[in-house]
Tab-separated table of C-alpha atoms in Angstrom:
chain	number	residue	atom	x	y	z
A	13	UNK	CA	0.000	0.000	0.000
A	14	UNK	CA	1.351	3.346	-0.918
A	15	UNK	CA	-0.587	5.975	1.257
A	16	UNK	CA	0.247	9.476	-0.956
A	17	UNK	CA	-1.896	11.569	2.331
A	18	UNK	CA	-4.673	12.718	-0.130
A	19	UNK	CA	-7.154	9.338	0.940
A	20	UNK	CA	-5.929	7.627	-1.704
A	21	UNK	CA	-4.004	4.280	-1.958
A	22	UNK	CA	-1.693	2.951	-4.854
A	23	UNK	CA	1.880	2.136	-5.338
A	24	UNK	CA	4.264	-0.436	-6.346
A	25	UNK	CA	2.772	-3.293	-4.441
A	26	UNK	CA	-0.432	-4.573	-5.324
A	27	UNK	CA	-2.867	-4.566	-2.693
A	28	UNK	CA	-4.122	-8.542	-2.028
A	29	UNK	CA	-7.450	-8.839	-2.280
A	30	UNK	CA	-9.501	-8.009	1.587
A	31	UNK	CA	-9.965	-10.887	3.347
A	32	UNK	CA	-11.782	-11.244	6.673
A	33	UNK	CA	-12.087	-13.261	9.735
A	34	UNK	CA	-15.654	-15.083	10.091
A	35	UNK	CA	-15.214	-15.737	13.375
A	36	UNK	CA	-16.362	-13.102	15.900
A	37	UNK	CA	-13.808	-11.970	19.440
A	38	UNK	CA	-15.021	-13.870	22.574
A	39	UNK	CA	-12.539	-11.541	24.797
A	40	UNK	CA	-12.580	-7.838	24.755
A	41	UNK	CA	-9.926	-5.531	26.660
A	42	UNK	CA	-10.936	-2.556	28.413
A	43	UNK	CA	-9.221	1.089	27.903
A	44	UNK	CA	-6.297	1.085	30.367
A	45	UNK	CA	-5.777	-2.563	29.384
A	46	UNK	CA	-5.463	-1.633	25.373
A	47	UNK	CA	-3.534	1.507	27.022
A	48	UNK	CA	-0.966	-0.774	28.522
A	49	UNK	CA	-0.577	-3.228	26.156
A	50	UNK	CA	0.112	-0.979	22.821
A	51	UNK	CA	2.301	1.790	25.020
A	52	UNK	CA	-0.339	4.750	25.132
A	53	UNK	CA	-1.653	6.813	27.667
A	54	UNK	CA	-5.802	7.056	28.149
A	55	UNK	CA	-6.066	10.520	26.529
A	56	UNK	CA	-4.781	9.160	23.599
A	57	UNK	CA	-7.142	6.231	23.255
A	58	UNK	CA	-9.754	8.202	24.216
A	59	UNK	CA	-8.569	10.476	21.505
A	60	UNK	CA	-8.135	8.280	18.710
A	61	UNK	CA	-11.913	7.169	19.465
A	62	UNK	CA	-13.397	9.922	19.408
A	63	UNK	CA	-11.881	10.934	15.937
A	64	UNK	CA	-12.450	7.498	14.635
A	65	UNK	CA	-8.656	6.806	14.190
A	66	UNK	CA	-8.796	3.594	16.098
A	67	UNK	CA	-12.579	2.880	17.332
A	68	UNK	CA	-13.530	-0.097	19.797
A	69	UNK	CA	-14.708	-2.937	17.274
A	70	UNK	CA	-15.850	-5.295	20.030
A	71	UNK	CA	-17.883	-2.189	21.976
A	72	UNK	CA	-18.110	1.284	21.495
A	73	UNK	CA	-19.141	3.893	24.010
A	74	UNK	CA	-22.378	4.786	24.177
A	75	UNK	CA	-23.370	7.461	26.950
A	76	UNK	CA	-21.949	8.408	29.813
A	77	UNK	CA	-20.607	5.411	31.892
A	78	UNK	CA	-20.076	2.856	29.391
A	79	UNK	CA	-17.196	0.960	28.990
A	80	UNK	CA	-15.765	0.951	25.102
A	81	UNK	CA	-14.321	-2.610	24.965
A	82	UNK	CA	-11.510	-3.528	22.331
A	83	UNK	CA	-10.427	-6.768	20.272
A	84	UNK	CA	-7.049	-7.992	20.321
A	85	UNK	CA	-6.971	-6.778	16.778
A	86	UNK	CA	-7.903	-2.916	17.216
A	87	UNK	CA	-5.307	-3.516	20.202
A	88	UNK	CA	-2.157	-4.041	17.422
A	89	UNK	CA	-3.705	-1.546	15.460
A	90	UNK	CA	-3.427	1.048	18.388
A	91	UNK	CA	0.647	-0.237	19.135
A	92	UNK	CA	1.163	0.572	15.063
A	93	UNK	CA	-0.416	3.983	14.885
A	94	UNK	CA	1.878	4.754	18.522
A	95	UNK	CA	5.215	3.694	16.694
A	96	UNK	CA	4.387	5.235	13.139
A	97	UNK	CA	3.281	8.971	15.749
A	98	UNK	CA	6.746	8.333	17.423
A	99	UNK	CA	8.848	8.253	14.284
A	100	UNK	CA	6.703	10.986	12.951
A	101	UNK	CA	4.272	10.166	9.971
A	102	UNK	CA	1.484	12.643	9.402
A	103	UNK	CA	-1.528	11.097	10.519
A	104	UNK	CA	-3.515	11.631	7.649
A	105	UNK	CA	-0.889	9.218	6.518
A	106	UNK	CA	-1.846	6.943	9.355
A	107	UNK	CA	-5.527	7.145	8.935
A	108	UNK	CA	-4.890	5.487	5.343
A	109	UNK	CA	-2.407	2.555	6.619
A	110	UNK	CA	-5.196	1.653	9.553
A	111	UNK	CA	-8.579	1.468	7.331
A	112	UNK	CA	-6.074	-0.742	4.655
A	113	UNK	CA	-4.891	-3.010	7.585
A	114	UNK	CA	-8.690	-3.303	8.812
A	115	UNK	CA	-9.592	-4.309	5.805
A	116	UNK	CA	-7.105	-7.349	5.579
A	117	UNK	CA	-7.279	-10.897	7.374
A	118	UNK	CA	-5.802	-11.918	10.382
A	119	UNK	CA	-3.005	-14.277	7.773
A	120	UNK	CA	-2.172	-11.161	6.026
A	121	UNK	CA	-1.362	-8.815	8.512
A	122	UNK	CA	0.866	-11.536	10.559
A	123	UNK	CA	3.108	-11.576	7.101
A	124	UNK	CA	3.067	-7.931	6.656
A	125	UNK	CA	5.473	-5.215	6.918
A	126	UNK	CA	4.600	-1.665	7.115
A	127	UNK	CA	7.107	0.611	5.449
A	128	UNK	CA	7.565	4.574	5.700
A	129	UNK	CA	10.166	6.910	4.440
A	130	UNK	CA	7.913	9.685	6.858
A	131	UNK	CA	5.462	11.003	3.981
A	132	UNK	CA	4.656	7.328	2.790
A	133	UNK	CA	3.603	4.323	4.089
A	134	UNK	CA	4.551	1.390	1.994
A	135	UNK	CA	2.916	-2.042	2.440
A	136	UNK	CA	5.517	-4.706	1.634
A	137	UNK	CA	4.518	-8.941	2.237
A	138	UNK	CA	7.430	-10.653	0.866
A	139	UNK	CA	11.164	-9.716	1.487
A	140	UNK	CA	11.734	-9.250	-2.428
A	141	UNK	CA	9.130	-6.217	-2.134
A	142	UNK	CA	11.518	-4.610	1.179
A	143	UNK	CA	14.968	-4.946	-0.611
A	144	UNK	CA	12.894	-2.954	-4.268
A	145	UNK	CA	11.773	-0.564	-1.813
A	146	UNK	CA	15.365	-0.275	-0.232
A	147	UNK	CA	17.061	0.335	-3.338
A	148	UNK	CA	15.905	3.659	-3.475
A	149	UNK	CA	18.179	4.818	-1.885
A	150	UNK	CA	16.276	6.961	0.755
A	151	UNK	CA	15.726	6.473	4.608
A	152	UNK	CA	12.962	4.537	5.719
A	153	UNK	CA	12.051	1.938	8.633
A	154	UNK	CA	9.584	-0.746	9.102
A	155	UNK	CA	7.644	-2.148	11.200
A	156	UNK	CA	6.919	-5.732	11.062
A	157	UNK	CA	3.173	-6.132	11.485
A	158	UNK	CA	3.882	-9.910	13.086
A	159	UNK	CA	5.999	-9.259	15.359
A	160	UNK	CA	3.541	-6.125	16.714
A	161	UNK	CA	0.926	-8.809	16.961
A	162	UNK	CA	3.353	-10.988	18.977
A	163	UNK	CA	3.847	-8.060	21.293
A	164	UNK	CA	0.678	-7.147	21.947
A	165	UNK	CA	-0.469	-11.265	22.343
A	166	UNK	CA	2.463	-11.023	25.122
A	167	UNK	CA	1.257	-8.060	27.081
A	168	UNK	CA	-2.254	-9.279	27.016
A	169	UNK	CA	-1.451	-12.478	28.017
A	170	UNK	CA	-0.666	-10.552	31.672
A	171	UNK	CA	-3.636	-8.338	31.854
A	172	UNK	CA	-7.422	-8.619	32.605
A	173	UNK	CA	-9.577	-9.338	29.205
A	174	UNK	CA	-13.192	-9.734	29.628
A	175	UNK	CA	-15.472	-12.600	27.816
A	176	UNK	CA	-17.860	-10.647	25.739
A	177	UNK	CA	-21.109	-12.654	26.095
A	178	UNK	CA	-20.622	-12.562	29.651
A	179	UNK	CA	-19.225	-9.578	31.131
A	180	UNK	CA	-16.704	-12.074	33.014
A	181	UNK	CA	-13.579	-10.611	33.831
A	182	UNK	CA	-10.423	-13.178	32.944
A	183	UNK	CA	-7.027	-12.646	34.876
A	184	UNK	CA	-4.277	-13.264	32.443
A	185	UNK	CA	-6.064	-14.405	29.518
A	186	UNK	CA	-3.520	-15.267	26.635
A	187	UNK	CA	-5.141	-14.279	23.082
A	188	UNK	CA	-2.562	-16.635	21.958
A	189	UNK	CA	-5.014	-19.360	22.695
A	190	UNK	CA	-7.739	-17.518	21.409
A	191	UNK	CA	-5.892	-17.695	17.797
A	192	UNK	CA	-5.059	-21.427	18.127
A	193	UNK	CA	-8.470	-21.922	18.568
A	194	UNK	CA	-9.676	-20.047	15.851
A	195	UNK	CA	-6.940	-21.434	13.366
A	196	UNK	CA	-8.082	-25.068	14.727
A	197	UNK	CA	-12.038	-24.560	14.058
A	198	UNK	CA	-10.994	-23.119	10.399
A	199	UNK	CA	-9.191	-26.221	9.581
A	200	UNK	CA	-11.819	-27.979	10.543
């Protein structure tokens, strides 16, 4: 993906085709648990809610009072947007990289790496496409959308998630498990 900041996507890559997940998240994470887990303070979250950057996909806030609720997914979406802010991409910029990664499968975005010389955020799935965008000779840096995800499954795994039909609260829930699972009833 080759975000150009004017909403539009194109580039040297082809975009794959979307993809998506049938299965629905059993465990959602509340805001100072997506807070610790991707690195970001409250306001932030709270921010990037409000202005649709990153929204809650398993529960949005509705009135005063309620709890917005977040999937393991929108959590590895917040930890990318935090390292593309801290190396400085324009957030327009940003807005474009997080609707193409929402639109992608859980498979995709595990192979993925997210590329940015600062004004332009590259998508790049095979190590062939990193090395042509290398050889450009300009400074960028990547960030490798698997290893994010293994990050994020990590910090979870030692925080409180909460079972969505339920309301139950579960003390060091690993969403490593959860994937298993869901990779398991696929092949099935």
């Amino acid at each position: 993906m080759r975000s150009s900041g004017d909403g539009t996507a194109n580039g040297p890559y082809p975009l794959h085709g979307r993809t998506s997940d049938p299965t629905t998240d059993t465990v959602g994470y509340r805001g100072p648990t997506a807070c610790a887990a991707a690195g970001i303070t409250y306001r932030q979250l709270d921010y990037w809610a409000r202005t649709g950057l990153v929204e809650p996909s398993v529960r949005p806030a509705k009135g005063s009072g309620t709890q917005r609720l977040y999937s393991f997914r929108d959590v590895v979406f917040l930890k990318i947007v935090k390292r593309f802010l801290d190396t400085g991409v324009a957030l327009q910029n940003i807005r474009t990289a997080v609707q193409h990664l929402s639109d992608r499968g859980a498979d995709d975005l595990e192979r993925m790496t997210l590329m940015s010389d600062g004004a332009t955020v590259y998508e790049c799935s095979s190590p062939d496409e990193v090395v042509n965008l290398l050889q450009g000779g300009q400074g960028i840096f990547g960030i490798a959308v698997g290893v994010v995800w293994r990050d994020v499954e990590t910090a979870l795994s030692q925080l409180h998630g909460e079972r969505v039909d339920t309301g139950e609260t579960l003390i060091g829930h690993n969403p490593a498990d959860e994937l298993a699972r869901r990779r398991r009833d696929r092949a099935v």
